[in-house]
mmCIF file of C-alpha atoms and ligand atoms in Angstrom:
data_model
loop_
_atom_site.group_PDB
_atom_site.id
_atom_site.type_symbol
_atom_site.label_atom_id
_atom_site.label_comp_id
_atom_site.label_asym_id
_atom_site.label_seq_id
_atom_site.Cartn_x
_atom_site.Cartn_y
_atom_site.Cartn_z
ATOM 1 C CA MET A 276 71.547 33.969 -1.491
ATOM 2 C CA HIS A 277 74.132 33.780 -4.236
ATOM 3 C CA SER A 278 77.765 34.753 -3.723
ATOM 4 C CA GLN A 279 77.935 37.127 -6.679
ATOM 5 C CA LEU A 280 77.464 40.790 -7.516
ATOM 6 C CA ASN A 281 73.918 40.103 -8.784
ATOM 7 C CA VAL A 282 74.357 42.681 -11.563
ATOM 8 C CA GLY A 283 71.744 40.814 -13.614
ATOM 9 C CA ASP A 284 69.171 41.139 -10.859
ATOM 10 C CA TYR A 285 69.089 44.876 -11.507
ATOM 11 C CA LEU A 286 67.508 44.059 -14.869
ATOM 12 C CA ILE A 287 65.013 41.554 -13.556
ATOM 13 C CA THR A 288 62.083 43.877 -14.208
ATOM 14 C CA ASP A 289 63.133 44.266 -17.864
ATOM 15 C CA ALA A 290 60.851 46.982 -19.238
ATOM 16 C CA THR A 291 61.183 45.656 -22.804
ATOM 17 C CA LYS A 292 60.016 42.180 -21.928
ATOM 18 C CA ARG A 293 56.719 40.986 -23.356
ATOM 19 C CA ASP A 294 57.488 37.255 -23.372
ATOM 20 C CA TYR A 295 56.820 37.344 -19.649
ATOM 21 C CA ILE A 296 56.718 33.546 -19.402
ATOM 22 C CA SER A 297 60.493 33.663 -19.316
ATOM 23 C CA ALA A 298 60.757 36.470 -16.775
ATOM 24 C CA ASN A 299 63.108 36.058 -13.829
ATOM 25 C CA TYR A 300 66.671 34.830 -14.459
ATOM 26 C CA PHE A 301 66.054 34.377 -18.195
ATOM 27 C CA VAL A 302 66.408 38.134 -18.461
ATOM 28 C CA PHE A 303 70.081 37.963 -17.579
ATOM 29 C CA GLY A 304 71.008 34.325 -17.037
ATOM 30 C CA ALA A 305 70.686 33.190 -20.653
ATOM 31 C CA PRO A 306 73.338 34.947 -22.759
ATOM 32 C CA VAL A 307 73.945 34.502 -26.461
ATOM 33 C CA LYS A 308 76.208 31.471 -26.644
ATOM 34 C CA ASP A 309 79.233 32.898 -28.413
ATOM 35 C CA LYS A 310 79.060 36.052 -26.291
ATOM 36 C CA ALA A 311 78.893 34.165 -22.998
ATOM 37 C CA ALA A 312 82.295 35.014 -21.561
ATOM 38 C CA PRO A 313 82.707 34.179 -17.867
ATOM 39 C CA PRO A 314 83.194 37.210 -15.599
ATOM 40 C CA PRO A 315 86.856 38.101 -14.929
ATOM 41 C CA PRO A 316 88.348 36.338 -11.840
ATOM 42 C CA GLU A 317 88.722 39.666 -10.023
ATOM 43 C CA ALA A 318 84.975 40.369 -10.396
ATOM 44 C CA VAL A 319 84.104 36.832 -9.218
ATOM 45 C CA ALA A 320 86.245 37.207 -6.099
ATOM 46 C CA ILE A 321 84.874 40.634 -5.210
ATOM 47 C CA GLY A 322 81.300 39.472 -5.874
ATOM 48 C CA ARG A 323 81.690 36.521 -3.546
ATOM 49 C CA LYS A 324 83.125 38.580 -0.757
ATOM 50 C CA TYR A 325 80.685 41.456 -1.143
ATOM 51 C CA ALA A 326 77.537 39.299 -1.227
ATOM 52 C CA LEU A 327 78.556 36.991 1.627
ATOM 53 C CA PHE A 328 79.551 39.951 3.782
ATOM 54 C CA SER A 329 76.366 41.832 2.899
ATOM 55 C CA GLY A 330 74.221 38.870 4.037
ATOM 56 C CA LEU A 331 76.160 38.628 7.301
ATOM 57 C CA LYS A 332 76.028 42.366 8.001
ATOM 58 C CA ASN A 333 72.252 42.266 7.555
ATOM 59 C CA GLY A 334 71.809 39.483 10.080
ATOM 60 C CA ALA A 335 72.327 36.124 8.319
ATOM 61 C CA THR A 336 74.686 34.184 10.593
ATOM 62 C CA THR A 337 74.204 31.104 8.379
ATOM 63 C CA ILE A 338 74.128 31.460 4.593
ATOM 64 C CA LEU A 339 73.047 28.863 2.039
ATOM 65 C CA ASP A 340 74.898 29.694 -1.181
ATOM 66 C CA PRO A 341 73.721 27.844 -4.324
ATOM 67 C CA GLY A 342 76.714 29.329 -6.147
ATOM 68 C CA GLY A 343 77.908 32.506 -7.801
ATOM 69 C CA GLY A 344 80.357 32.924 -10.663
ATOM 70 C CA PRO A 345 82.836 30.179 -11.548
ATOM 71 C CA GLY A 346 86.091 30.791 -9.735
ATOM 72 C CA ASP A 347 88.912 29.420 -7.632
ATOM 73 C CA LEU A 348 87.528 27.190 -4.868
ATOM 74 C CA ALA A 349 90.339 27.475 -2.322
ATOM 75 C CA ASP A 350 89.878 31.241 -2.643
ATOM 76 C CA TYR A 351 86.179 30.815 -1.802
ATOM 77 C CA VAL A 352 87.049 28.966 1.412
ATOM 78 C CA ASN A 353 89.495 31.738 2.340
ATOM 79 C CA ILE A 354 86.827 34.417 1.820
ATOM 80 C CA VAL A 355 84.397 32.578 4.116
ATOM 81 C CA GLY A 356 87.209 32.323 6.679
ATOM 82 C CA GLU A 357 87.964 35.997 6.382
ATOM 83 C CA ILE A 358 84.485 37.508 6.726
ATOM 84 C CA GLY A 359 83.398 35.145 9.531
ATOM 85 C CA ALA A 360 80.006 33.818 8.316
ATOM 86 C CA ARG A 361 78.757 30.232 8.485
ATOM 87 C CA VAL A 362 78.220 29.105 4.873
ATOM 88 C CA PHE A 363 76.766 26.016 3.171
ATOM 89 C CA PHE A 364 78.217 25.683 -0.332
ATOM 90 C CA SER A 365 79.774 23.638 -3.107
ATOM 91 C CA PRO A 366 80.125 24.598 -6.796
ATOM 92 C CA PRO A 367 76.844 24.177 -8.748
ATOM 93 C CA TYR A 368 76.428 21.965 -11.820
ATOM 94 C CA ARG A 369 73.802 21.194 -14.487
ATOM 95 C CA SER A 370 73.420 18.882 -17.479
ATOM 96 C CA SER A 371 72.051 21.580 -19.792
ATOM 97 C CA ASP A 372 72.419 25.322 -20.073
ATOM 98 C CA ILE A 373 70.057 28.031 -21.294
ATOM 99 C CA PHE A 374 71.116 30.266 -24.144
ATOM 100 C CA THR A 375 69.469 33.014 -26.166
ATOM 101 C CA ASP A 376 69.546 33.035 -29.968
ATOM 102 C CA ALA A 377 69.894 36.043 -32.283
ATOM 103 C CA GLU A 378 66.115 36.602 -32.152
ATOM 104 C CA GLY A 379 66.034 36.629 -28.347
ATOM 105 C CA ARG A 380 64.512 33.134 -28.091
ATOM 106 C CA HIS A 381 65.670 30.802 -25.341
ATOM 107 C CA HIS A 382 66.820 27.258 -25.854
ATOM 108 C CA TYR A 383 68.326 24.523 -23.718
ATOM 109 C CA GLU A 384 71.576 22.893 -24.758
ATOM 110 C CA ALA A 385 73.229 19.770 -23.331
ATOM 111 C CA ARG A 386 76.370 20.428 -21.308
ATOM 112 C CA PRO A 387 78.163 17.107 -20.895
ATOM 113 C CA ASP A 388 81.159 18.973 -19.449
ATOM 114 C CA SER A 389 79.076 20.437 -16.637
ATOM 115 C CA GLY A 390 76.728 17.635 -15.518
ATOM 116 C CA ARG A 391 78.554 14.573 -14.182
ATOM 117 C CA PRO A 392 82.009 16.238 -14.089
ATOM 118 C CA GLY A 393 80.364 19.112 -12.189
ATOM 119 C CA LEU A 394 78.902 16.744 -9.617
ATOM 120 C CA GLN A 395 82.309 15.096 -9.277
ATOM 121 C CA ARG A 396 83.931 18.459 -8.711
ATOM 122 C CA ALA A 397 81.364 19.310 -6.023
ATOM 123 C CA VAL A 398 81.932 15.955 -4.286
ATOM 124 C CA GLU A 399 85.685 16.597 -4.270
ATOM 125 C CA PHE A 400 85.146 20.098 -2.879
ATOM 126 C CA ILE A 401 83.017 18.718 -0.038
ATOM 127 C CA ARG A 402 85.532 15.943 0.724
ATOM 128 C CA GLN A 403 88.288 18.529 0.956
ATOM 129 C CA TYR A 404 86.603 21.460 2.678
ATOM 130 C CA HIS A 405 83.517 20.306 4.618
ATOM 131 C CA GLY A 406 84.195 21.479 8.179
ATOM 132 C CA ALA A 407 86.881 24.025 7.213
ATOM 133 C CA ASN A 408 87.137 27.355 9.078
ATOM 134 C CA ASP A 409 86.277 25.771 12.468
ATOM 135 C CA GLY A 410 83.235 24.071 10.982
ATOM 136 C CA ARG A 411 81.842 27.281 9.473
ATOM 137 C CA LEU A 412 82.218 25.966 5.908
ATOM 138 C CA GLN A 413 79.696 23.176 5.325
ATOM 139 C CA GLY A 414 79.079 21.191 2.161
ATOM 140 C CA ILE A 415 75.751 21.052 0.334
ATOM 141 C CA LEU A 416 75.203 19.765 -3.223
ATOM 142 C CA ASN A 417 73.862 22.329 -5.716
ATOM 143 C CA PRO A 418 72.317 20.829 -8.870
ATOM 144 C CA ALA A 419 71.451 24.213 -10.326
ATOM 145 C CA GLN A 420 67.794 24.057 -11.216
ATOM 146 C CA ALA A 421 65.067 21.555 -11.915
ATOM 147 C CA GLU A 422 64.800 21.781 -15.698
ATOM 148 C CA THR A 423 68.551 21.948 -16.360
ATOM 149 C CA CYS A 424 69.338 18.660 -14.589
ATOM 150 C CA GLU A 425 68.443 15.359 -16.236
ATOM 151 C CA PRO A 426 66.836 12.693 -14.003
ATOM 152 C CA SER A 427 69.942 10.479 -13.865
ATOM 153 C CA LEU A 428 72.056 13.418 -12.650
ATOM 154 C CA LEU A 429 69.532 14.066 -9.877
ATOM 155 C CA GLN A 430 69.508 10.383 -8.900
ATOM 156 C CA GLU A 431 73.300 10.444 -8.685
ATOM 157 C CA THR A 432 73.096 13.650 -6.660
ATOM 158 C CA ALA A 433 70.768 11.993 -4.145
ATOM 159 C CA ALA A 434 73.167 9.034 -3.818
ATOM 160 C CA ALA A 435 76.215 11.280 -3.430
ATOM 161 C CA ALA A 436 74.503 13.456 -0.799
ATOM 162 C CA LYS A 437 73.632 10.343 1.190
ATOM 163 C CA GLU A 438 77.175 9.028 1.012
ATOM 164 C CA LEU A 439 78.694 12.377 2.025
ATOM 165 C CA GLY A 440 76.085 13.055 4.720
ATOM 166 C CA VAL A 441 75.207 16.485 3.298
ATOM 167 C CA GLY A 442 72.053 18.170 2.030
ATOM 168 C CA ILE A 443 70.950 19.350 -1.425
ATOM 169 C CA HIS A 444 69.721 22.682 -2.765
ATOM 170 C CA ILE A 445 67.960 22.974 -6.118
ATOM 171 C CA HIS A 446 66.019 25.855 -7.687
ATOM 172 C CA ALA A 447 62.546 24.532 -8.431
ATOM 173 C CA ALA A 448 59.233 25.825 -9.744
ATOM 174 C CA GLY A 449 60.646 29.324 -9.896
ATOM 175 C CA ASN A 450 59.598 30.281 -13.397
ATOM 176 C CA LEU A 451 56.744 29.715 -15.859
ATOM 177 C CA ARG A 452 59.136 28.709 -18.649
ATOM 178 C CA GLU A 453 60.594 26.007 -16.409
ATOM 179 C CA PHE A 454 57.119 24.756 -15.450
ATOM 180 C CA VAL A 455 56.145 24.406 -19.112
ATOM 181 C CA GLN A 456 59.473 22.777 -20.036
ATOM 182 C CA ILE A 457 59.135 20.071 -17.364
ATOM 183 C CA LEU A 458 55.444 19.518 -18.047
ATOM 184 C CA TYR A 459 56.197 18.971 -21.762
ATOM 185 C CA GLN A 460 59.232 16.800 -21.178
ATOM 186 C CA TYR A 461 58.103 14.656 -18.228
ATOM 187 C CA ARG A 462 54.329 15.241 -18.195
ATOM 188 C CA LYS A 463 54.385 16.219 -14.525
ATOM 189 C CA PRO A 464 54.571 19.418 -12.513
ATOM 190 C CA VAL A 465 57.979 20.310 -11.087
ATOM 191 C CA VAL A 466 57.790 18.975 -7.526
ATOM 192 C CA GLU A 467 56.327 15.661 -8.715
ATOM 193 C CA TYR A 468 59.119 15.368 -11.256
ATOM 194 C CA LEU A 469 61.801 16.049 -8.664
ATOM 195 C CA ALA A 470 60.202 13.714 -6.108
ATOM 196 C CA ASP A 471 60.401 10.866 -8.628
ATOM 197 C CA THR A 472 64.177 11.354 -8.891
ATOM 198 C CA GLY A 473 64.674 10.916 -5.126
ATOM 199 C CA VAL A 474 65.995 14.401 -4.304
ATOM 200 C CA VAL A 475 62.866 15.561 -2.437
ATOM 201 C CA ARG A 476 63.619 14.390 1.099
ATOM 202 C CA PRO A 477 64.807 15.688 4.490
ATOM 203 C CA GLY A 478 67.940 17.823 4.080
ATOM 204 C CA THR A 479 66.888 19.102 0.644
ATOM 205 C CA VAL A 480 65.957 22.733 0.093
ATOM 206 C CA LEU A 481 63.853 23.582 -2.966
ATOM 207 C CA GLY A 482 64.546 27.216 -3.818
ATOM 208 C CA HIS A 483 61.350 29.220 -4.489
ATOM 209 C CA THR A 484 58.798 26.455 -5.322
ATOM 210 C CA VAL A 485 56.322 29.103 -6.468
ATOM 211 C CA PHE A 486 54.717 27.539 -9.565
ATOM 212 C CA ILE A 487 53.052 24.457 -8.124
ATOM 213 C CA ALA A 488 49.665 22.905 -8.935
ATOM 214 C CA GLY A 489 46.902 25.285 -8.000
ATOM 215 C CA HIS A 490 48.915 28.484 -8.550
ATOM 216 C CA SER A 491 46.664 31.131 -10.092
ATOM 217 C CA ARG A 492 49.041 31.776 -13.025
ATOM 218 C CA LEU A 493 49.216 28.137 -14.115
ATOM 219 C CA ASP A 494 45.625 27.035 -14.510
ATOM 220 C CA TYR A 495 46.952 23.575 -13.622
ATOM 221 C CA PRO A 496 44.741 21.930 -11.012
ATOM 222 C CA PHE A 497 46.233 18.416 -11.018
ATOM 223 C CA GLY A 498 48.138 16.843 -8.141
ATOM 224 C CA ASP A 499 48.963 18.015 -4.656
ATOM 225 C CA GLU A 500 52.548 19.171 -4.527
ATOM 226 C CA LEU A 501 52.189 20.703 -1.061
ATOM 227 C CA LYS A 502 51.263 17.264 0.253
ATOM 228 C CA ILE A 503 54.300 15.711 -1.452
ATOM 229 C CA LEU A 504 56.523 18.375 0.082
ATOM 230 C CA ALA A 505 54.988 18.082 3.559
ATOM 231 C CA GLU A 506 55.291 14.296 3.623
ATOM 232 C CA SER A 507 58.833 14.321 2.221
ATOM 233 C CA GLY A 508 60.392 16.494 4.937
ATOM 234 C CA ALA A 509 62.125 18.610 2.270
ATOM 235 C CA ALA A 510 62.101 22.371 2.774
ATOM 236 C CA VAL A 511 61.124 25.332 0.631
ATOM 237 C CA GLY A 512 63.441 28.368 0.392
ATOM 238 C CA HIS A 513 60.881 31.173 0.286
ATOM 239 C CA CYS A 514 62.151 34.451 -1.252
ATOM 240 C CA ALA A 515 59.125 36.741 -1.173
ATOM 241 C CA HIS A 516 60.783 40.052 -2.051
ATOM 242 C CA LYS A 517 62.487 38.853 -5.224
ATOM 243 C CA TYR A 518 59.209 37.533 -6.611
ATOM 244 C CA ALA A 519 57.247 40.616 -5.588
ATOM 245 C CA LYS A 520 59.642 42.616 -7.803
ATOM 246 C CA MET A 521 58.309 40.589 -10.744
ATOM 247 C CA ALA A 522 54.666 40.841 -9.597
ATOM 248 C CA ILE A 523 54.709 37.147 -8.667
ATOM 249 C CA ALA A 524 53.981 35.538 -5.295
ATOM 250 C CA ALA A 525 53.988 32.054 -3.830
ATOM 251 C CA GLU A 526 50.397 31.264 -2.899
ATOM 252 C CA SER A 527 51.030 31.517 0.011
ATOM 253 C CA PHE A 528 53.572 31.406 2.836
ATOM 254 C CA ASP A 529 50.743 30.631 5.274
ATOM 255 C CA ARG A 530 49.222 27.990 3.027
ATOM 256 C CA TYR A 531 52.545 26.148 2.748
ATOM 257 C CA VAL A 532 53.070 26.246 6.524
ATOM 258 C CA ASP A 533 49.462 25.155 7.193
ATOM 259 C CA ALA A 534 50.001 22.191 4.856
ATOM 260 C CA GLY A 535 52.933 21.101 7.025
ATOM 261 C CA VAL A 536 55.721 22.177 4.657
ATOM 262 C CA LEU A 537 59.031 23.204 6.241
ATOM 263 C CA VAL A 538 59.681 26.785 5.066
ATOM 264 C CA GLY A 539 62.896 28.780 5.456
ATOM 265 C CA LEU A 540 63.387 32.363 4.299
ATOM 266 C CA GLY A 541 65.841 33.478 1.644
ATOM 267 C CA THR A 542 66.737 36.768 -0.018
ATOM 268 C CA ASP A 543 68.177 35.894 -3.445
ATOM 269 C CA THR A 544 68.293 39.573 -4.392
ATOM 270 C CA TYR A 545 69.374 42.910 -2.913
ATOM 271 C CA PRO A 546 68.957 43.895 -0.195
ATOM 272 C CA LEU A 547 70.433 40.676 1.215
ATOM 273 C CA ASP A 548 68.511 41.549 4.356
ATOM 274 C CA ILE A 549 66.973 38.634 6.240
ATOM 275 C CA ILE A 550 65.355 41.031 8.746
ATOM 276 C CA ALA A 551 63.382 42.904 6.056
ATOM 277 C CA GLU A 552 62.639 39.594 4.333
ATOM 278 C CA MET A 553 60.478 38.564 7.317
ATOM 279 C CA ARG A 554 58.267 41.589 6.683
ATOM 280 C CA TYR A 555 57.989 40.899 2.939
ATOM 281 C CA ALA A 556 57.042 37.264 3.646
ATOM 282 C CA SER A 557 54.420 38.359 6.126
ATOM 283 C CA LEU A 558 52.859 41.200 4.104
ATOM 284 C CA ILE A 559 52.802 39.353 0.796
ATOM 285 C CA SER A 560 51.204 36.271 2.359
ATOM 286 C CA ARG A 561 48.478 38.485 3.834
ATOM 287 C CA LEU A 562 47.893 40.129 0.452
ATOM 288 C CA VAL A 563 47.735 36.804 -1.428
ATOM 289 C CA ASP A 564 45.279 35.324 1.068
ATOM 290 C CA LYS A 565 43.400 38.603 1.592
ATOM 291 C CA LYS A 566 43.708 37.818 5.289
ATOM 292 C CA TYR A 567 44.896 40.649 7.470
ATOM 293 C CA TYR A 568 45.605 38.404 10.439
ATOM 294 C CA GLY A 569 47.905 36.094 8.459
ATOM 295 C CA ALA A 570 51.608 35.195 8.440
ATOM 296 C CA ARG A 571 52.081 36.277 12.023
ATOM 297 C CA PRO A 572 55.442 37.433 13.402
ATOM 298 C CA ASP A 573 56.118 34.153 15.225
ATOM 299 C CA ARG A 574 55.830 32.232 11.948
ATOM 300 C CA VAL A 575 58.074 34.376 9.790
ATOM 301 C CA PHE A 576 60.572 34.679 12.655
ATOM 302 C CA ASN A 577 60.686 30.869 12.930
ATOM 303 C CA ALA A 578 61.119 30.619 9.158
ATOM 304 C CA ALA A 579 64.131 32.971 9.390
ATOM 305 C CA THR A 580 65.665 31.046 12.297
ATOM 306 C CA ILE A 581 64.838 27.503 13.503
ATOM 307 C CA TRP A 582 62.977 26.336 10.402
ATOM 308 C CA GLY A 583 65.848 27.540 8.236
ATOM 309 C CA ALA A 584 68.258 25.615 10.460
ATOM 310 C CA GLN A 585 66.029 22.530 10.280
ATOM 311 C CA ALA A 586 66.002 22.829 6.492
ATOM 312 C CA LEU A 587 69.789 22.415 6.634
ATOM 313 C CA GLY A 588 69.451 19.457 9.007
ATOM 314 C CA ARG A 589 70.870 21.382 11.970
ATOM 315 C CA ASP A 590 69.255 21.497 15.400
ATOM 316 C CA ASP A 591 72.158 23.447 16.900
ATOM 317 C CA LEU A 592 71.566 26.582 14.780
ATOM 318 C CA GLY A 593 68.793 29.189 14.656
ATOM 319 C CA LYS A 594 68.197 29.317 18.408
ATOM 320 C CA LEU A 595 69.787 30.318 21.693
ATOM 321 C CA ALA A 596 69.938 27.187 23.845
ATOM 322 C CA PRO A 597 72.436 25.018 25.728
ATOM 323 C CA GLY A 598 74.385 23.005 23.164
ATOM 324 C CA ALA A 599 73.548 25.360 20.272
ATOM 325 C CA LYS A 600 76.265 27.283 18.441
ATOM 326 C CA ALA A 601 76.924 30.812 19.684
ATOM 327 C CA ASP A 602 75.423 32.522 16.620
ATOM 328 C CA VAL A 603 73.785 35.708 17.878
ATOM 329 C CA VAL A 604 72.366 38.878 16.327
ATOM 330 C CA ILE A 605 71.814 41.945 18.529
ATOM 331 C CA VAL A 606 69.451 44.580 17.140
ATOM 332 C CA ASP A 607 68.938 48.124 18.417
ATOM 333 C CA LEU A 608 65.191 48.691 18.686
ATOM 334 C CA ARG A 609 65.579 52.013 20.499
ATOM 335 C CA THR A 610 65.400 54.167 17.399
ATOM 336 C CA THR A 611 62.692 56.405 15.999
ATOM 337 C CA ARG A 612 62.171 53.935 13.138
ATOM 338 C CA TYR A 613 60.363 51.568 15.495
ATOM 339 C CA GLY A 614 58.556 54.009 17.708
ATOM 340 C CA PRO A 615 58.225 52.753 21.263
ATOM 341 C CA ALA A 616 58.392 48.962 20.812
ATOM 342 C CA ARG A 617 55.944 46.859 22.829
ATOM 343 C CA ASP A 618 56.940 43.342 21.715
ATOM 344 C CA PRO A 619 60.471 43.011 20.315
ATOM 345 C CA ILE A 620 59.798 40.246 17.764
ATOM 346 C CA THR A 621 56.657 41.919 16.412
ATOM 347 C CA ALA A 622 58.527 45.243 16.198
ATOM 348 C CA LEU A 623 61.460 43.627 14.402
ATOM 349 C CA VAL A 624 59.215 41.905 11.845
ATOM 350 C CA GLU A 625 56.935 44.865 11.210
ATOM 351 C CA TYR A 626 59.533 47.669 11.105
ATOM 352 C CA GLY A 627 63.028 46.203 11.152
ATOM 353 C CA SER A 628 65.958 46.425 8.763
ATOM 354 C CA GLY A 629 69.417 44.909 8.701
ATOM 355 C CA ALA A 630 70.718 48.457 9.179
ATOM 356 C CA ASP A 631 69.504 48.318 12.817
ATOM 357 C CA ILE A 632 71.885 45.475 13.663
ATOM 358 C CA ASP A 633 74.515 46.395 16.212
ATOM 359 C CA THR A 634 76.375 43.123 16.780
ATOM 360 C CA VAL A 635 76.724 39.795 14.980
ATOM 361 C CA ILE A 636 78.401 36.839 16.658
ATOM 362 C CA VAL A 637 79.180 33.644 14.737
ATOM 363 C CA ASN A 638 80.682 30.575 16.376
ATOM 364 C CA GLY A 639 81.293 32.633 19.526
ATOM 365 C CA GLU A 640 83.279 35.324 17.674
ATOM 366 C CA ILE A 641 82.162 38.937 17.288
ATOM 367 C CA VAL A 642 82.294 39.541 13.533
ATOM 368 C CA LEU A 643 80.277 42.784 13.492
ATOM 369 C CA GLU A 644 80.448 45.413 16.238
ATOM 370 C CA SER A 645 78.578 48.742 16.309
ATOM 371 C CA GLY A 646 77.331 47.768 12.847
ATOM 372 C CA ARG A 647 80.844 47.460 11.343
ATOM 373 C CA SER A 648 82.955 44.461 10.418
ATOM 374 C CA THR A 649 85.656 43.596 12.936
ATOM 375 C CA ARG A 650 87.587 41.832 10.173
ATOM 376 C CA ILE A 651 87.515 43.606 6.835
ATOM 377 C CA ASP A 652 87.664 47.115 5.368
ATOM 378 C CA GLU A 653 84.007 47.656 4.385
ATOM 379 C CA ASP A 654 84.581 50.910 2.498
ATOM 380 C CA GLU A 655 87.244 49.369 0.289
ATOM 381 C CA LEU A 656 85.029 46.322 -0.321
ATOM 382 C CA TYR A 657 82.103 48.515 -1.370
ATOM 383 C CA ALA A 658 84.248 50.647 -3.690
ATOM 384 C CA ARG A 659 85.645 47.568 -5.448
ATOM 385 C CA ALA A 660 82.202 45.930 -5.759
ATOM 386 C CA ASP A 661 80.710 49.119 -7.160
ATOM 387 C CA ALA A 662 83.482 49.480 -9.756
ATOM 388 C CA ALA A 663 83.085 45.827 -10.859
ATOM 389 C CA ALA A 664 79.290 46.166 -11.142
ATOM 390 C CA GLN A 665 79.509 49.416 -13.150
ATOM 391 C CA ARG A 666 81.973 47.731 -15.522
ATOM 392 C CA ALA A 667 79.568 44.831 -16.044
ATOM 393 C CA TRP A 668 76.598 47.158 -16.689
ATOM 394 C CA ASN A 669 78.623 49.388 -19.014
ATOM 395 C CA ASN A 670 79.533 46.322 -21.087
ATOM 396 C CA TRP A 671 76.100 44.712 -20.982
ATOM 397 C CA SER A 672 75.332 45.350 -24.672
ATOM 398 C CA LYS A 673 78.227 43.049 -25.619
ATOM 399 C CA ARG A 674 76.389 40.036 -24.185
ATOM 400 C CA ASP A 675 72.805 41.013 -24.991
ATOM 401 C CA TRP A 676 71.180 39.356 -28.041
ATOM 402 C CA ALA A 677 69.972 42.719 -29.388
ATOM 403 C CA ALA A 678 73.071 44.610 -28.175
ATOM 404 C CA ARG A 679 70.898 46.679 -25.827
ATOM 405 C CA THR A 680 72.394 48.769 -23.051
ATOM 406 C CA THR A 681 71.241 48.501 -19.447
ATOM 407 C CA ASP A 682 69.458 51.850 -19.840
ATOM 408 C CA GLU A 683 67.515 50.457 -22.793
ATOM 409 C CA ILE A 684 66.534 47.306 -20.915
ATOM 410 C CA LEU A 685 65.629 49.200 -17.757
ATOM 411 C CA PRO A 686 65.403 52.973 -18.293
ATOM 412 C CA PRO A 687 66.347 55.208 -15.349
ATOM 413 C CA ALA A 688 63.496 56.330 -13.089
ATOM 414 C CA PHE A 689 63.798 59.854 -14.533
ATOM 415 C CA PRO A 690 65.526 60.888 -17.752
ATOM 416 C CA THR A 691 69.030 62.110 -16.962
ATOM 417 C CA ARG A 692 71.484 64.148 -18.961
ATOM 418 C CA ARG A 693 75.196 64.396 -18.406
ATOM 419 C CA GLU A 694 77.128 67.378 -19.787
HETATM 420 ZN ZN1 ZN B 793 68.771 31.547 -6.733
#
């Protein structure tokens, strides 16, 4: 999940959008160039804190953060210290950016200031802060996404990760536009392209990896990207709910696992609820495969725990065992939501929500008790996050290519009138 307010995610199902090939982050992540002002520092700080805390409160003791808004990095480390989560992070970078022109068309533009200097900045961050907050802050390199990073930048990323002894996260095969871009530019599908740069290996997490050879929306039958992934030891960050919002699914969670691919679960969108995410992963895999006895609770539970830990190269996380970190989530199953629960893991996967969590312990410290933070004022945090998000939505037309308001892009469920 990203450490930001995710105000753009609200618009992900853009009702005006007919060029569906560029659905997903292109809806909000590609502003008109001269209107692309960075969010104010106050909004960045509140977004970081709100998202990281929200993930923790909903049961994620360890968070992989591929980056939120640009902001002060020492401040980031302080926020992680304050809320009490375990977080893998360094500032993201890319060698080209995506912008929208006055007609709403997307184009890529080289960003020499963000590629190599960005990698350098991330390396410096990791040198300075890896292991901070009693080891809860861990470095990971974040080249932003497959088609915005040139091959040489990815090769340098692989070398830097090796030297630092940290992993890599990159968004990959998450969008049709990206698939087409890489196919045109490098004449390969996304995972093949990335594998040739050296980043697909143990310790690397490929976010999403939905549009691979054989996916029903691509009509691209060449190659076997699941085999490449399985043999590489790299992991897939599977975010089923976010894609279901856009009527897209990986095909399928079960098929990836059966092929031997290491799969961890992610949220990437609200609710940042890793408990509910297990259910989405399970149900959507069953729907895709038309197999009612698919994506069983043991599998999605492993993907949310030990496989996720393995994806980050950690065998001391994601389980309760001698020598493992004391990262514990205690859930109250004795509520009417569950009915009488026969098997706790099955009940949690089939019916559970982050709202049922009573206690969260990270690194041996109780950071959530009776469902409330032991460290921060949650009500104040929510009020500040809400105000910052409303401000961003109210000003959305200033960054939109056609000066549309949020209500025009995504009309309210029912017409409303204020007097
Ligand atoms: Zn993402």
